[in-house]
Amino acid sequence: MAGTLAVVGEKWSLLVLREAFLGVRRFADLQRNLGAPKAVLTDRLATLVEQGILHRVPYQAEGERQRHEYRLTPKGIDLYPTLVALMQWGDRYLAEDGVAPLALEHRGCGAPVHLALVCEDGHALAGAREVRPRPAAVSSR
Amino acid sequence: MAGTLAVVGEKWSLLVLREAFLGVRRFADLQRNLGAPKAVLTDRLATLVEQGILHRVPYQAEGERQRHEYRLTPKGIDLYPTLVALMQWGDRYLAEDGVAPLALEHRGCGAPVHLALVCEDGHALAGAREVRPRPAAVSSR
DNA sequence: CTCCTGGGTTCGTAGAACGAACTGTGCTCC
DNA sequence: GGAGCACAGTTCGTTCTACGAACCCAGGAG
């Protein structure tokens, strides 16, 4: 977990990924939506690419010169639950008007989507208190 | 989501919360386990308390003077899925020996626990691609 | 030829994190 | 009853990072 934070825990990384999940792929759009300094954004994108979370893809729009855009790799897509978890907590505790700014719905069935803790026997867990952490192997650290 | 990151996105906050979920409550233990500078830890604990995520509880161990410890509030406990999400991703992509350093099991049934995306009609979703984001109300932001 | 836009890089400054040293308080042990 | 110790901080000086503004370069449009 510390490792994950080392990879995506820097100030703008997760916000960049949120934009990526919303379909924003181009540098200028990211910069405008986030309001981050360009230098920082450049750096965050570079480390995300380096970590294999984003992929730099060249493309060419009609009547424009070649540019490149940033797309999520499968490794990046697997960060989705993390983003959803942050969103849900924010919706619950920080939504001023009681309305979440972004709703997630199941494509096709239309019902709202949320994260749940489940165990492999199929039980749904109510909360953290039903979970017991168990250290795997006794190693260093 | 940006709000959530503003609250718990600073460098050590989520690590402090991980320790809290593992039962570490005392300043010195946190400081030892995390290796963070004391000044930073003091600051992070103060803001977490201020945000209502931790609670500062005085206690008195036998034969010791009064001290205080930090406990999770319900608001803090609701951050559990976020922590689990980060953990799962780290286990999948960063575990060197292929073994997760910490397993979560369902108290009572013993089966491994993980996070799942579900919709309110009870369908389990395979991944981010089955989710459609829908902006709620068009406001200022 | 000049302007504009996308995607950067290069500054100087302001703020944050770091480690080490210091403070204070209530133990226990000699 | 004084010395030492552990816990919980605070203070201090240095280093690292973020920030905003300015600059650069390429290609297309006017």
CSV table of N, CA and C (backbone and C1' of nucleotides) in Angstrom, one decimal, chain A residues 9-12 39-40 43-44, chain B residues 11, chain C residues 11-18, chain D residues 15-19:
chain,number,residue,atom,x,y,z
A,9,GLY,N,0.6,8.5,-5.4
A,9,GLY,CA,0.2,9.4,-4.3
A,9,GLY,C,0.6,10.8,-4.4
A,10,GLU,N,1.3,11.2,-5.4
A,10,GLU,CA,1.7,12.6,-5.5
A,10,GLU,C,0.5,13.4,-5.9
A,11,LYS,N,0.7,14.7,-5.6
A,11,LYS,CA,-0.4,15.6,-5.5
A,11,LYS,C,-1.4,15.5,-6.7
A,12,TRP,N,-1.0,15.4,-7.9
A,12,TRP,CA,-1.9,15.5,-9.0
A,12,TRP,C,-2.2,14.2,-9.7
A,39,ALA,N,4.5,22.4,-15.7
A,39,ALA,CA,5.7,21.7,-15.3
A,39,ALA,C,5.4,20.4,-14.5
A,40,VAL,N,4.5,20.6,-13.5
A,40,VAL,CA,4.1,19.5,-12.7
A,40,VAL,C,3.3,18.5,-13.5
A,43,ASP,N,5.6,16.4,-15.5
A,43,ASP,CA,6.3,15.5,-14.6
A,43,ASP,C,5.4,14.3,-14.2
A,44,ARG,N,4.2,14.6,-13.8
A,44,ARG,CA,3.3,13.5,-13.4
A,44,ARG,C,3.0,12.6,-14.5
B,11,LYS,N,1.0,13.6,2.2
B,11,LYS,CA,1.9,12.5,2.0
B,11,LYS,C,1.7,11.4,3.0
C,11,DC,P,17.4,27.9,-17.1
C,11,DC,O5',16.6,28.1,-15.8
C,11,DC,C5',16.9,29.1,-14.9
C,11,DC,C4',15.8,30.2,-14.9
C,11,DC,C3',15.5,30.7,-13.5
C,11,DC,O3',16.3,31.9,-13.4
C,11,DC,C1',13.4,30.1,-14.6
C,12,DG,P,17.1,32.2,-12.1
C,12,DG,O5',16.0,32.8,-11.1
C,12,DG,C5',15.2,33.9,-11.5
C,12,DG,C4',14.1,34.1,-10.6
C,12,DG,C3',14.6,34.1,-9.1
C,12,DG,O3',13.9,35.2,-8.4
C,12,DG,C1',12.9,32.4,-9.4
C,13,DT,P,14.2,35.4,-6.9
C,13,DT,O5',12.9,34.8,-6.2
C,13,DT,C5',11.6,35.3,-6.6
C,13,DT,C4',10.5,34.5,-6.0
C,13,DT,C3',10.5,34.4,-4.5
C,13,DT,O3',9.2,34.6,-4.0
C,13,DT,C1',10.4,32.2,-5.4
C,14,DA,P,9.0,35.0,-2.5
C,14,DA,O5',8.0,33.9,-2.0
C,14,DA,C5',6.8,33.6,-2.8
C,14,DA,C4',6.2,32.3,-2.3
C,14,DA,C3',6.1,32.2,-0.8
C,14,DA,O3',4.9,31.6,-0.5
C,14,DA,C1',7.4,30.4,-1.7
C,15,DG,P,4.4,31.5,1.1
C,15,DG,O5',4.3,30.0,1.3
C,15,DG,C5',3.6,29.2,0.4
C,15,DG,C4',4.0,27.7,0.5
C,15,DG,C3',4.0,27.1,1.9
C,15,DG,O3',3.2,25.9,1.7
C,15,DG,C1',6.1,26.7,0.9
C,16,DA,P,2.5,25.2,3.0
C,16,DA,O5',3.2,23.8,3.1
C,16,DA,C5',3.2,22.9,1.9
C,16,DA,C4',4.3,21.9,2.0
C,16,DA,C3',4.3,21.2,3.3
C,16,DA,O3',4.1,19.8,3.0
C,16,DA,C1',6.5,21.9,2.6
C,17,DA,P,4.2,18.6,4.1
C,17,DA,O5',5.7,18.2,4.0
C,17,DA,C5',6.1,17.4,2.9
C,17,DA,C4',7.5,17.0,3.0
C,17,DA,C3',7.7,16.1,4.3
C,17,DA,O3',8.5,15.0,3.9
C,17,DA,C1',9.2,17.9,4.4
C,18,DC,P,8.8,13.7,4.8
C,18,DC,O5',10.2,13.9,5.3
C,18,DC,C5',11.3,14.1,4.4
C,18,DC,C4',12.5,14.6,5.1
C,18,DC,C3',12.8,14.0,6.4
C,18,DC,O3',13.9,13.0,6.2
C,18,DC,C1',13.2,16.3,6.5
D,15,DT,P,21.7,21.8,2.5
D,15,DT,O5',20.4,21.0,1.8
D,15,DT,C5',20.1,19.7,2.3
D,15,DT,C4',18.7,19.3,1.8
D,15,DT,C3',18.6,19.4,0.3
D,15,DT,O3',18.1,18.1,-0.1
D,15,DT,C1',16.8,20.5,1.2
D,16,DC,P,18.0,17.7,-1.7
D,16,DC,O5',16.5,17.7,-2.0
D,16,DC,C5',15.6,17.1,-1.0
D,16,DC,C4',14.2,17.3,-1.4
D,16,DC,C3',13.9,17.2,-2.8
D,16,DC,O3',12.7,16.4,-3.0
D,16,DC,C1',13.1,19.3,-2.0
D,17,DT,P,12.2,15.9,-4.4
D,17,DT,O5',10.9,16.9,-4.6
D,17,DT,C5',9.8,16.9,-3.6
D,17,DT,C4',8.9,18.1,-3.9
D,17,DT,C3',8.4,18.2,-5.3
D,17,DT,O3',7.1,17.8,-5.4
D,17,DT,C1',9.0,20.3,-4.4
D,18,DA,P,6.1,18.2,-6.6
D,18,DA,O5',5.7,19.7,-6.2
D,18,DA,C5',5.0,20.0,-5.0
D,18,DA,C4',4.3,21.3,-5.0
D,18,DA,C3',3.4,21.5,-6.3
D,18,DA,O3',2.2,22.2,-5.9
D,18,DA,C1',5.2,23.2,-6.2
D,19,DC,P,1.1,22.6,-7.0
D,19,DC,O5',1.6,24.0,-7.4
D,19,DC,C5',1.5,25.1,-6.4
D,19,DC,C4',2.1,26.4,-7.0
D,19,DC,C3',1.5,26.8,-8.3
D,19,DC,O3',0.6,27.9,-8.1
D,19,DC,C1',3.9,27.1,-8.2
